[in-house]
XYZ file of C-alpha atoms in Angstrom:
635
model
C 80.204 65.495 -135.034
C 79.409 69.345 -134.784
C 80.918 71.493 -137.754
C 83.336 72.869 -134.659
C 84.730 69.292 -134.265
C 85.263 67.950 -137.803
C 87.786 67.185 -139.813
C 88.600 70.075 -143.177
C 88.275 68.101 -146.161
C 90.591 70.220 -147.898
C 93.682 69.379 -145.587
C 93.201 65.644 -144.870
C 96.777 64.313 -145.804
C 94.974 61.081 -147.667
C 92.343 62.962 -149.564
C 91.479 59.521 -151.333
C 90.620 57.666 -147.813
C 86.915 58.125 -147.270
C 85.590 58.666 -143.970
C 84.021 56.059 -142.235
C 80.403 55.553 -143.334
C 77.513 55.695 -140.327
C 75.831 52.323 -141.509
C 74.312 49.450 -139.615
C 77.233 47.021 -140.095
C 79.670 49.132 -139.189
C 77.893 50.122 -135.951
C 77.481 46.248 -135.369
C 81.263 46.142 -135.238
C 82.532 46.831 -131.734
C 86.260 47.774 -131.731
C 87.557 47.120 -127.898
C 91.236 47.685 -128.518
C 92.730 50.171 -126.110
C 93.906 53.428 -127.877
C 95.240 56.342 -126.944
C 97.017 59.431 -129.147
C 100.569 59.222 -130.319
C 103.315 61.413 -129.427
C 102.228 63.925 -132.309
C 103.410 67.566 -132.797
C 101.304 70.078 -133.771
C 101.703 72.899 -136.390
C 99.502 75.607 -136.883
C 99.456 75.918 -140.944
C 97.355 79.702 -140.269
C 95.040 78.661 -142.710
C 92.602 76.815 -140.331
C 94.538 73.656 -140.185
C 96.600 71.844 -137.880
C 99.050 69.375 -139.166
C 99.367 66.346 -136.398
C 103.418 64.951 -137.143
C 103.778 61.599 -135.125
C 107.643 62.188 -133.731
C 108.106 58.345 -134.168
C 106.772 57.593 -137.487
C 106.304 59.404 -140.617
C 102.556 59.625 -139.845
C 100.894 62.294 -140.224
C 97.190 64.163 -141.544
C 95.208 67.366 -141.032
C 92.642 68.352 -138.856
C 90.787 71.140 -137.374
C 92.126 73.197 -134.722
C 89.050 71.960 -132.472
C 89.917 68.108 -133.042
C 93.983 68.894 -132.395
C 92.452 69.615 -129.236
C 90.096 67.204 -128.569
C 93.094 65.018 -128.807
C 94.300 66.300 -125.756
C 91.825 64.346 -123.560
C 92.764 61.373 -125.364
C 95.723 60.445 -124.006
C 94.369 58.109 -121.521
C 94.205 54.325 -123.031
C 90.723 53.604 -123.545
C 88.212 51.642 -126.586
C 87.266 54.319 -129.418
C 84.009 54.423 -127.537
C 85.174 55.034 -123.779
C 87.188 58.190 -125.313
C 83.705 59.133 -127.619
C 82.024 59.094 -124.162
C 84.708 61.111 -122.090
C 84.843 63.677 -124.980
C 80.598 63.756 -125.423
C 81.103 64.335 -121.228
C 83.664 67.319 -120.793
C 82.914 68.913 -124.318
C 79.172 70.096 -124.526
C 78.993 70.793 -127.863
C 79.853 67.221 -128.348
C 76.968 65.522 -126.165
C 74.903 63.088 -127.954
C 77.201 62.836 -131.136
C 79.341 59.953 -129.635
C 78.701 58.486 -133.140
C 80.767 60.939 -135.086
C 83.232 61.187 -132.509
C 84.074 57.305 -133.606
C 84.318 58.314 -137.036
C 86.887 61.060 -136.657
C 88.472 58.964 -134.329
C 88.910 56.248 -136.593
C 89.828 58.429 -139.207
C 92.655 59.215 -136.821
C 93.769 55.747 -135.999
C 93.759 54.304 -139.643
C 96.221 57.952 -140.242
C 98.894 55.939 -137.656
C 98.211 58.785 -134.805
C 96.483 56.290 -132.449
C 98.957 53.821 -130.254
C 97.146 50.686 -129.537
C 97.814 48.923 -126.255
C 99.289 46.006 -127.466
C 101.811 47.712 -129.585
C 102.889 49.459 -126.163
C 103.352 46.048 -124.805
C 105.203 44.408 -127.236
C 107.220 47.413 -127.276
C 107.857 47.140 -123.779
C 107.723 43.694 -123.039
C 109.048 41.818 -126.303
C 109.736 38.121 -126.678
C 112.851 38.522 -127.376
C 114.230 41.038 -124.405
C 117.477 40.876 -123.145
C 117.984 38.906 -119.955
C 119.506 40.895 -116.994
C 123.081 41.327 -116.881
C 125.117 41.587 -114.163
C 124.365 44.779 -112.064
C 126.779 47.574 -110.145
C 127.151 46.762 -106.605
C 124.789 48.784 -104.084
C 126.273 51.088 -101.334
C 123.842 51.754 -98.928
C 123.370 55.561 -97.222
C 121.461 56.371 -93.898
C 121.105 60.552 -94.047
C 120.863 61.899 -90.353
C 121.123 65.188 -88.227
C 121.226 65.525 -85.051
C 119.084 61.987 -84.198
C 120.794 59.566 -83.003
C 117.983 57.949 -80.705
C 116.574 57.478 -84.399
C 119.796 56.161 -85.567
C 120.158 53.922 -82.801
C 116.871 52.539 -83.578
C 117.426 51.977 -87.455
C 120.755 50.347 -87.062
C 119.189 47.987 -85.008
C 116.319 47.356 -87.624
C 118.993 46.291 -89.882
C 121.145 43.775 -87.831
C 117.222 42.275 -87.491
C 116.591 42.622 -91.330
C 119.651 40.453 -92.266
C 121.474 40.270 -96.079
C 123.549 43.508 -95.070
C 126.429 41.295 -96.856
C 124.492 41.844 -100.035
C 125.703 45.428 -100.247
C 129.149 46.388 -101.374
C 129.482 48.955 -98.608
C 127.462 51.184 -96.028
C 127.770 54.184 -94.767
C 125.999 56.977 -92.261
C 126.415 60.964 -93.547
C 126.201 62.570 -90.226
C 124.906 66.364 -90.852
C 124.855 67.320 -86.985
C 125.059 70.384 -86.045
C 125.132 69.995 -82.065
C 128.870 67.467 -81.397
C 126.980 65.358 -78.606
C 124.575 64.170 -81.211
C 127.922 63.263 -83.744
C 129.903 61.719 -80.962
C 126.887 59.002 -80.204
C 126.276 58.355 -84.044
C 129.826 57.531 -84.265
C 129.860 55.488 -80.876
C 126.453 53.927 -82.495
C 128.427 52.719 -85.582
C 131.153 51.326 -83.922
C 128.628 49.199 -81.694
C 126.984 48.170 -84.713
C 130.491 47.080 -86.181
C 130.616 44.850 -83.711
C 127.623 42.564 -84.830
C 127.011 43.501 -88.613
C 128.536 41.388 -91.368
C 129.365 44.358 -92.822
C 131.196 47.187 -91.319
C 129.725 50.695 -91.574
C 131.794 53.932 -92.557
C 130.771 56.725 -90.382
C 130.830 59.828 -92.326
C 130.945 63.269 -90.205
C 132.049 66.467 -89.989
C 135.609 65.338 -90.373
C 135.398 63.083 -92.833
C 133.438 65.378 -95.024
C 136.167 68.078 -94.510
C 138.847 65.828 -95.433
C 137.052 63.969 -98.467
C 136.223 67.942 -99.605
C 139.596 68.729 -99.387
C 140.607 66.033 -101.491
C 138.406 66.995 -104.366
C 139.710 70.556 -104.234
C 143.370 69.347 -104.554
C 142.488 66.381 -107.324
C 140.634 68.841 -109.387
C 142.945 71.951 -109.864
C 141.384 73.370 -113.096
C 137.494 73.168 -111.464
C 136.544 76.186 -109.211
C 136.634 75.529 -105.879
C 133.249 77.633 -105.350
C 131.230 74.916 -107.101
C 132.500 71.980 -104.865
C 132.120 73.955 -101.846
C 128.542 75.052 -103.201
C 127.284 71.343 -103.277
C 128.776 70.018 -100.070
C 131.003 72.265 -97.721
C 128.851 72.474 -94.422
C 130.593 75.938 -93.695
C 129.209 77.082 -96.279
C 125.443 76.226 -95.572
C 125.309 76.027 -91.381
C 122.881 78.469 -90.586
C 120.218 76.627 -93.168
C 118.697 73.429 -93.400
C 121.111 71.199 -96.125
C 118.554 68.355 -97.074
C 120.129 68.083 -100.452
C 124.063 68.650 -99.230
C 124.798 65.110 -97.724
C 122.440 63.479 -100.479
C 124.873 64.651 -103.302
C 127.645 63.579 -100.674
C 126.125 59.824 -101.182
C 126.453 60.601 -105.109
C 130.002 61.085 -104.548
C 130.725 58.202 -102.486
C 128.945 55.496 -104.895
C 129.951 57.090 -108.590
C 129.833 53.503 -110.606
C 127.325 52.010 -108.150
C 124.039 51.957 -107.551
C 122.815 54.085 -104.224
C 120.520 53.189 -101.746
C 119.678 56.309 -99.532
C 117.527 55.811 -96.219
C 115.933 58.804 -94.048
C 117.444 58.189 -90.112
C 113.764 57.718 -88.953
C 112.542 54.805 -90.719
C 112.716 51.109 -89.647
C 114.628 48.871 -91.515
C 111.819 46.840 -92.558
C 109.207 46.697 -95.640
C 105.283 45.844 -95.342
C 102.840 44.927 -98.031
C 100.921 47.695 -98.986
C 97.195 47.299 -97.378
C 95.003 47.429 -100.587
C 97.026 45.583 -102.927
C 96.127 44.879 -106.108
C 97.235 42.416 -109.456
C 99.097 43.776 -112.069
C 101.322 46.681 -112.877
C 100.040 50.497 -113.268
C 101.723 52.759 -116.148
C 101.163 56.152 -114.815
C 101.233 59.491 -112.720
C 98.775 58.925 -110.225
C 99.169 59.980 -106.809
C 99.704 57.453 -103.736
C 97.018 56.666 -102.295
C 96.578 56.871 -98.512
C 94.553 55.100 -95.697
C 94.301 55.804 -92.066
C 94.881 54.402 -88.845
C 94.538 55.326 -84.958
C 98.021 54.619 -83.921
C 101.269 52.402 -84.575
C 98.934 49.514 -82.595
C 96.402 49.641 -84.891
C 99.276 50.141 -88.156
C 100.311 46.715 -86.757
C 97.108 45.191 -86.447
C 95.943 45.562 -89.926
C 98.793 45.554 -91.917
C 101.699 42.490 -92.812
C 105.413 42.282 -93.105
C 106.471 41.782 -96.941
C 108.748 38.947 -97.515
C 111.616 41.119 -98.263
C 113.572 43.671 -96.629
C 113.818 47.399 -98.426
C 117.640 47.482 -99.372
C 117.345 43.908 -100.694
C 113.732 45.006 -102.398
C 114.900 48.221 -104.036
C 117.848 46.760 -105.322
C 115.924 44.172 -107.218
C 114.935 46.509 -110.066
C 117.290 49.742 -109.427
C 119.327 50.062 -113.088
C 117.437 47.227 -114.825
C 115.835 48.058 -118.085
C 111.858 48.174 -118.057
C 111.901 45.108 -119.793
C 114.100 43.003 -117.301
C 112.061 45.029 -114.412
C 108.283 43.755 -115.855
C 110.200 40.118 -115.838
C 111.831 40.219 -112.419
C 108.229 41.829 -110.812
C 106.602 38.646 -112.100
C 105.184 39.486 -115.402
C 106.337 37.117 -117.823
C 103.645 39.020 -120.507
C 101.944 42.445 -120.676
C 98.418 42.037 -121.396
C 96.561 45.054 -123.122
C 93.816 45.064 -120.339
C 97.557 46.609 -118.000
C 97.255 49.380 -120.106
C 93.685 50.466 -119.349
C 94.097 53.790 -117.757
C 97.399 54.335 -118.732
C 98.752 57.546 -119.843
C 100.097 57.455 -123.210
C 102.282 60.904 -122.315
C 104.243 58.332 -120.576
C 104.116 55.334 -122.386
C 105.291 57.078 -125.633
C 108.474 57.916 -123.578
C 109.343 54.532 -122.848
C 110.402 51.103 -124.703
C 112.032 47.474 -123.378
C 115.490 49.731 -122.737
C 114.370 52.157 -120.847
C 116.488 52.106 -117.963
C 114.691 52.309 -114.071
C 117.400 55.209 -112.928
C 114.920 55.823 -109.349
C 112.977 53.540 -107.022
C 110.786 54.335 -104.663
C 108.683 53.027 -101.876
C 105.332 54.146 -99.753
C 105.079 55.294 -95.978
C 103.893 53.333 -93.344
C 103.363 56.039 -90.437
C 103.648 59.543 -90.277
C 103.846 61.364 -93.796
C 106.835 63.531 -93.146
C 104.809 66.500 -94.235
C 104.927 69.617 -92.232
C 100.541 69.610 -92.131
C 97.721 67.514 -93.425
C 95.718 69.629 -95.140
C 96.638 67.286 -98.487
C 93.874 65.290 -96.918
C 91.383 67.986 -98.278
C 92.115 67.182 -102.022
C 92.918 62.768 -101.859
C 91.787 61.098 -104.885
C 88.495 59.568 -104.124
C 89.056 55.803 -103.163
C 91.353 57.584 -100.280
C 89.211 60.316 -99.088
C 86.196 57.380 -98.557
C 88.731 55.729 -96.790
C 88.803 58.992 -94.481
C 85.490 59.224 -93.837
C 84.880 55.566 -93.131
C 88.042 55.402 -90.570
C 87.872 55.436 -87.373
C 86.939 59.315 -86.286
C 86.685 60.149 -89.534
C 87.931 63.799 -90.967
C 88.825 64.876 -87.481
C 90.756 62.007 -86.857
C 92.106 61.937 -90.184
C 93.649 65.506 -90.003
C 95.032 64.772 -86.036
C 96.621 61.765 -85.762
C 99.744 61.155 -88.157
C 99.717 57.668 -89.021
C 98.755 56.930 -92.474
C 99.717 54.454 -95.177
C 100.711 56.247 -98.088
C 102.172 53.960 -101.417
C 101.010 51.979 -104.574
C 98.689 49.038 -104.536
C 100.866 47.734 -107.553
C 104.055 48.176 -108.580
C 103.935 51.319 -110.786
C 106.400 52.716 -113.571
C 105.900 56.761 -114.047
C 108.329 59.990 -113.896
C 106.920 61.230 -110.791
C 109.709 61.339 -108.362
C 107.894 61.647 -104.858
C 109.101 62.009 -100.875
C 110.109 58.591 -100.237
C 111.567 58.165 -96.881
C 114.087 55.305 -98.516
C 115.513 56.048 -102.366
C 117.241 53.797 -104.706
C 119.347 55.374 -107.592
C 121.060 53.888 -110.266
C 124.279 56.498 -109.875
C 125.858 54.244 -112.631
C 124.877 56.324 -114.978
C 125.425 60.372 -115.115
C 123.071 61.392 -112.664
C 122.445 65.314 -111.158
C 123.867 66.512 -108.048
C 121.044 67.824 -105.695
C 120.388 71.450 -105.126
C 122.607 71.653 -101.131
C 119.392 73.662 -99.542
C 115.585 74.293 -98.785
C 112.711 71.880 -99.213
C 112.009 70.062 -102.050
C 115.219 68.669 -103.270
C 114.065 65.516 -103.835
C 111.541 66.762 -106.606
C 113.704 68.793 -108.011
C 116.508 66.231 -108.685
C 113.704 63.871 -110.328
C 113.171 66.566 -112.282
C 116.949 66.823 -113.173
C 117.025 63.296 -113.893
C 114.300 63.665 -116.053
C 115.650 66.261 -117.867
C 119.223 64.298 -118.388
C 117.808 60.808 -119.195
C 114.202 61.647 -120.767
C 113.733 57.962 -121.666
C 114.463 56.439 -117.982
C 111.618 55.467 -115.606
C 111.157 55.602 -111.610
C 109.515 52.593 -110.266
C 107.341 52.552 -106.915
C 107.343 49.418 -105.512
C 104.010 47.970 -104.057
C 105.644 47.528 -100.100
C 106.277 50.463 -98.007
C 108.535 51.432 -94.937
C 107.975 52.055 -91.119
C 108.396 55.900 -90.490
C 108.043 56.435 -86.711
C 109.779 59.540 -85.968
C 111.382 59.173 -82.266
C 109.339 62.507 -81.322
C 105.924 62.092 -82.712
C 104.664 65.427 -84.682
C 101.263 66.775 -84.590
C 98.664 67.173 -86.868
C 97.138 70.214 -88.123
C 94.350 71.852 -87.000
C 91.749 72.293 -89.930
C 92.913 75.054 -92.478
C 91.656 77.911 -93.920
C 90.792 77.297 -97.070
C 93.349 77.836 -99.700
C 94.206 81.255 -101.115
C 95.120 80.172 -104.758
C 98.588 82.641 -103.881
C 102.493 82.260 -103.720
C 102.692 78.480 -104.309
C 105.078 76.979 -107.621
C 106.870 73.536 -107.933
C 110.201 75.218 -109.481
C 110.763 71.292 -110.728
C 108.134 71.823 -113.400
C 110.263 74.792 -115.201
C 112.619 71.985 -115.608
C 110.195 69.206 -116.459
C 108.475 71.800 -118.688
C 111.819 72.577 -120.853
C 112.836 68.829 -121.040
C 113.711 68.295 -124.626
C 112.100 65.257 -125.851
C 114.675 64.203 -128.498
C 116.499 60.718 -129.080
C 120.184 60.445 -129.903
C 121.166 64.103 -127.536
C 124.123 62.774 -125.096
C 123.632 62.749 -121.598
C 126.632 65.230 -121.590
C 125.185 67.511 -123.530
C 122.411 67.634 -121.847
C 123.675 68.681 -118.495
C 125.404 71.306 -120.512
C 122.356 72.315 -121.194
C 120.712 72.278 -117.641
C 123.441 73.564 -116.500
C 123.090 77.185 -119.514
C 119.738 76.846 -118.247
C 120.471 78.047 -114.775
C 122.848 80.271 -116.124
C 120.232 82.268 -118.462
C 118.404 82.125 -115.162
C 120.419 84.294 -113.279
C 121.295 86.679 -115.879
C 117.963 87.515 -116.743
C 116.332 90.643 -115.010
C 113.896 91.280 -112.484
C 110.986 91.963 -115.104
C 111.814 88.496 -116.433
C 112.322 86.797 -112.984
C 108.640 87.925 -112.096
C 106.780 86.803 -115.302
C 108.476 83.488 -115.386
C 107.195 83.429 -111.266
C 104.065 84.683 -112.840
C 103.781 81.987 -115.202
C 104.513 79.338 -113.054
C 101.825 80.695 -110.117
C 99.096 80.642 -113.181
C 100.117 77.122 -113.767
C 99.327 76.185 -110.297
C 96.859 77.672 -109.986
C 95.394 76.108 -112.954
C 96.527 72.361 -111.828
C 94.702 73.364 -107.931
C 91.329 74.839 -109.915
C 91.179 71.496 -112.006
C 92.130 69.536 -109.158
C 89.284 71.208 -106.581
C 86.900 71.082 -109.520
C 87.302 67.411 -109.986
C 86.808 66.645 -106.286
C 83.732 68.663 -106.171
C 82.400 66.686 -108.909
C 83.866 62.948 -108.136
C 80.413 61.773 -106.452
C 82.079 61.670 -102.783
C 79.538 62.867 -99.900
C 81.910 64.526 -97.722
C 81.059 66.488 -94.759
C 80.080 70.488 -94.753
C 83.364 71.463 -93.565
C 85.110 69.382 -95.599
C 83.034 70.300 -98.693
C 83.237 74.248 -97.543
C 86.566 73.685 -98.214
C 86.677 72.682 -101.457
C 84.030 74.761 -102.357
C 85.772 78.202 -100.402
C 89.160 77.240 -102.168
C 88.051 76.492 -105.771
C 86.267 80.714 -105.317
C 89.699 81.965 -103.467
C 91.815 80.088 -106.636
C 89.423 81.736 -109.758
C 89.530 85.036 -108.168
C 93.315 84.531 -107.796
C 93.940 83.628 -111.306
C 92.706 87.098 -112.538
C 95.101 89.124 -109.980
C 98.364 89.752 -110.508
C 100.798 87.558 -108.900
C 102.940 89.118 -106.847
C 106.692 87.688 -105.458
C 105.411 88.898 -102.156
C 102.589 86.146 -101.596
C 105.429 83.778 -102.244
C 104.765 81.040 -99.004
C 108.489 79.906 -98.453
C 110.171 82.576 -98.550
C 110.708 83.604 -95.085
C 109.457 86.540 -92.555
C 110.896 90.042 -93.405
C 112.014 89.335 -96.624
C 111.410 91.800 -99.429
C 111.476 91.248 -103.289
C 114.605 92.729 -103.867
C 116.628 90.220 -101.728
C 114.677 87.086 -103.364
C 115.450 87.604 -106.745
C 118.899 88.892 -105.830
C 119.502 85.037 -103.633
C 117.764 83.242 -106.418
C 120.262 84.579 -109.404
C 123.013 83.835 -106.628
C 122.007 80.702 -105.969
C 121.373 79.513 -109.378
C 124.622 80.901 -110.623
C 127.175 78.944 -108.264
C 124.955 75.923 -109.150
C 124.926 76.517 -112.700
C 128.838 76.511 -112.644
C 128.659 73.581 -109.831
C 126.582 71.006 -113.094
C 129.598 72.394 -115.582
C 131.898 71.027 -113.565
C 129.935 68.099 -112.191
C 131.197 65.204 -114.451
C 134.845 66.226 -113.464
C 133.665 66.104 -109.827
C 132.002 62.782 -109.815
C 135.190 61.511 -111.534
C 137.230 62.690 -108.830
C 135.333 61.578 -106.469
C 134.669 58.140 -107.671
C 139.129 57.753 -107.133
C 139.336 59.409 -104.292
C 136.451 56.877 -103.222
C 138.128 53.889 -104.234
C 141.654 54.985 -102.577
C 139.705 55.457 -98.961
C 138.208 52.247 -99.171
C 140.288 50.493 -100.551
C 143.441 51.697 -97.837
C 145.304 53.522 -100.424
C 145.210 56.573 -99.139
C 146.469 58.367 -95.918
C 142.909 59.830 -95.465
C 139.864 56.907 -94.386
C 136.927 56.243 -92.868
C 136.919 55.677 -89.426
């Protein structure tokens, strides 16, 4: 290896373990175990050393700065020589030394910092793993406003979809705004009373009010601000509340595990169209392929032998162990792992507890545009240019399969038109307004239950909605400017740490938010600044890798990439400014966003203090409606 990328004599932690010798025998022996780096911390000793500490072991040794980094690309599993090639590849000074790259390397696995595959599986998957126990009951949640043609049609999927006596109750939240559109939701419940084996609560304007009230009476010592904050419709009617009657579900199934459906889907799951053996370990996107229109969806896709409430409550709240069991894995093989992302894996053991299921789209996306289609991995973005009209047709007509060819553990909560939660456990209310809710609550979860997983089942769900959208016309290319994922401030101050209480860790989240809006406008800004450079980073690396994946795409298509990868460098040397910021809305100056954002994150800061105490509440409040022991009820 180069003198950049080798190991300092003078720090190695073993001094009396030689180095691998370069000799004919040893070359002759091929290692093919999967490896990928430990969970290691690094600290700089300022003396040109770097002290690797594995956090789950007492191994440790000392290397160059340049090798602590090299480590960074090896976190995907591969043989000693896959990662000697990928590292020879992306680090030039490293090409045509793939030799000493296996020595160092070995040098790092016989130190303990290399995980080997099938230590991950018999970590995750051991012989002697607990067999399920009995599970919470599900209570199932259809979110709606202001559709009831689309409710009509989804409470008709399910009568068709059968095993509705499976779940413990259901219920519809009813967000209308407009009281035509509430009076047939409720008329549609009570007709599908009438035929389901289990009755339906309808939940409205009302019924909100009243269960609201109830809370603010049961829970004297808890401001009313932050219960009002999460779910008083007042409160939020001139904005769009995607996250309001989603923490309203939380409420209503404390102790149980909650399955939450969009009002536009059909109550119905399909197999996913490119499915493949095995299980997948891993962050990767969905993939997506195309289709001409619902007749053609039909045509070249089939019905999954399960329905989505029973399928997503097959694994919701198991541990990973009982969920690798019950998806028909009786073993993990190493050759699962290859691929895999150890930053994952390292997270994760036989109890990790599945806390989030999720499922693909069969339909439209339930994006706003299509101009995602620009950056799909590469096995998708063939698929575009081999369907049926190709890019054109790819960015105009809406109906797309989006989902997992396997079944797929990660931490990547996505969209997902129907949710499972396991809201036995403490779980995070979600933030009552603006796009995005959804990733910001995985990223909650994540940060209160570091060790859980979210499992995307290989079967996805009809999503026709009653008014077909339209597709985008093509973009301009992207400006690198104004676009953050505020999840990843969360997911990016996620402590890491066994034995910390759930408790204490929404505690935490919740002085988090609080720091937040008591910091200044200076500090506002740089943290915005930080997390556009970020972006902007992930989007250059992205574009880059798109450019260079081997894919003949079309000139415009290519112009693209090509125009936004220029607009994103020259970006990342400007300064960002709040101004470029693409959702906040028309007329709205600096001053008022930072003053809304420390407003909002204050009343939601004191809404997670006081969020155990609510869920309580709630949870025997719940039980007295349903049960008949209270004045106030469902209708």
């Amino acid at each position: 290896m180069a003198d950049d990328f080798n190991f300092s004599y003078s720090y190695q932690s073993d001094p009396a373990t030689p180095m691998t010798k370069n000799s004919d025998s040893a070359e002759a022996v091929v290692d093919q175990t999967l490896y990928a780096v430990a969970d290691i911390e690094r600290v700089d000793l300022q003396n040109g050393g770097t002290l690797l500490l594995d956090k789950n072991s007492n191994s440790q040794m000392i290397v160059a700065p340049e090798v602590s980094i090299a480590l960074h690309s090896c976190r995907t599993f591969r043989t000693l020589r896959g990662h000697a090639d990928f590292l020879a590849d992306t680090i030039p000074q490293l090409a045509g030394q793939q030799q000493d790259v296996i020595k160092v390397l070995e040098s790092v696995r016989d130190h303990g910092l290399l995980t080997s595959a099938e230590s991950v599986c018999h970590r995750l998957r051991p012989q002697s793993a607990a067999p399920a126990a009995d599970l919470p009951a599900t209570r199932v949640f259809i979110i709606t406003c202001d559709r009831p043609s689309a409710v009509q049609r989804l409470l008709e999927s399910m009568l068709h979809a059968g095993n509705l006596s499976r779940h413990e109750h259901l219920f519809l939240i009813d967000d209308s705004r407009d009281p035509q559109n509430a009076t047939q939701n409720r008329e549609a419940v009570i007709k599908f009373n009438l035929s389901s084996p289990r009755d339906m609560h309808y939940v409205g304007a009302e019924e909100q009010q009243r269960f609201m009230a109830a809370l603010i009476r049961d829970l004297p010592e808890v401001q009313e601000n932050g219960i009002r904050f999460l779910i008083d419709r007042k409160r939020w009617a001139d904005k769009a509340s995607y996250g309001l009657s989603r923490t309203l579900s939380l409420l209503l199934s404390v102790g149980k595990r909650a399955i939450m459906m969009d009002d536009d889907v059909i109550c119905a799951a399909v197999e996913s169209p490119h499915k493949l053996d095995g299980l997948a370990f891993d962050g990767s996107e969905r993939q997506v392929d195309f289709y001409t229109s619902e007749q053609d969806i039909l045509n070249r896709t089939r019905r999954a032998d399960v329905d989505p409430l029973t399928g997503h409550a097959s694994c919701l709240g198991l541990t990973m162990s009982q969920a690798i069991n019950k998806l028909g894995f009786d073993t993990l093989e190493a050759s699962d792992l290859a691929g895999a992302n150890s930053a994952y894996l390292n997270l994760w053991d036989a109890a990790s507890p599945v806390l989030m299921t999720q499922s693909g789209t069969l339909g439209d996306p339930g994006t706003v545009g299509t101009d995602w289609i620009y950056i799909l991995d590469p096995v998708s973005a063939q698929r575009a240019l081999q369907s049926e009209g190709g890019l054109e047709s790819a960015l105009a007509n809406r109906h797309y399969w989006m989902g997992q060819p396997r079944p797929r553990f990660s931490k990547l909560a996505v969209m997902s038109q129907v949710t499972g939660l396991d809201n036995s456990r403490l779980l995070p209310p979600y933030f009552p307004v603006f796009r995005g809710e959804d990733y910001l609550f995985g990223a909650m979860t994540e940060y209160l239950h570091p060790r859980s997983a979210i499992l995307d089942y290989a079967w996805c769900v009809p999503h026709f909605p009653i008014n077909p959208r339209k597709g985008c016309p093509p973009l301009q290319p992207s400006k690198g400017k104004g676009s953050i994922n505020p999840s990843r401030y969360i997911t990016n101050h996620t402590l890491h740490r066994d034995g910390i209480s759930v408790e204490t860790r929404l505690s935490s989240l919740a002085q988090m938010g609080r720091e937040l809006s008591e910091s200044s406008d200076q500090s506002l800004i740089t943290i915005y600044r930080e997390e556009i450079a970020e972006s902007q980073c992930n989007l250059s690396k992205q574009l880059t890798a798109r450019l260079r994946d081997g894919i003949h795409r079309p000139e415009q298509w290519h112009a693209y990439l090509q125009q936004s990868l220029g607009n994103v460098n020259n970006a990342m040397q400007a300064v960002a400014n709040l101004e470029d910021f693409s959702s906040a809305p028309d007329n709205y100056d600096v001053q008022n966003m930072l003053d809304d954002f420390r407003s909002y994150t204050h009343e939601f800061s004191l809404a997670l203090e006081q969020w155990a105490d609510i869920r309580n509440a709630a949870q025997r409040i719940t039980d007295e409606m349903l049960t008949g022991n209270s004045k106030e009820f469902w209708v």
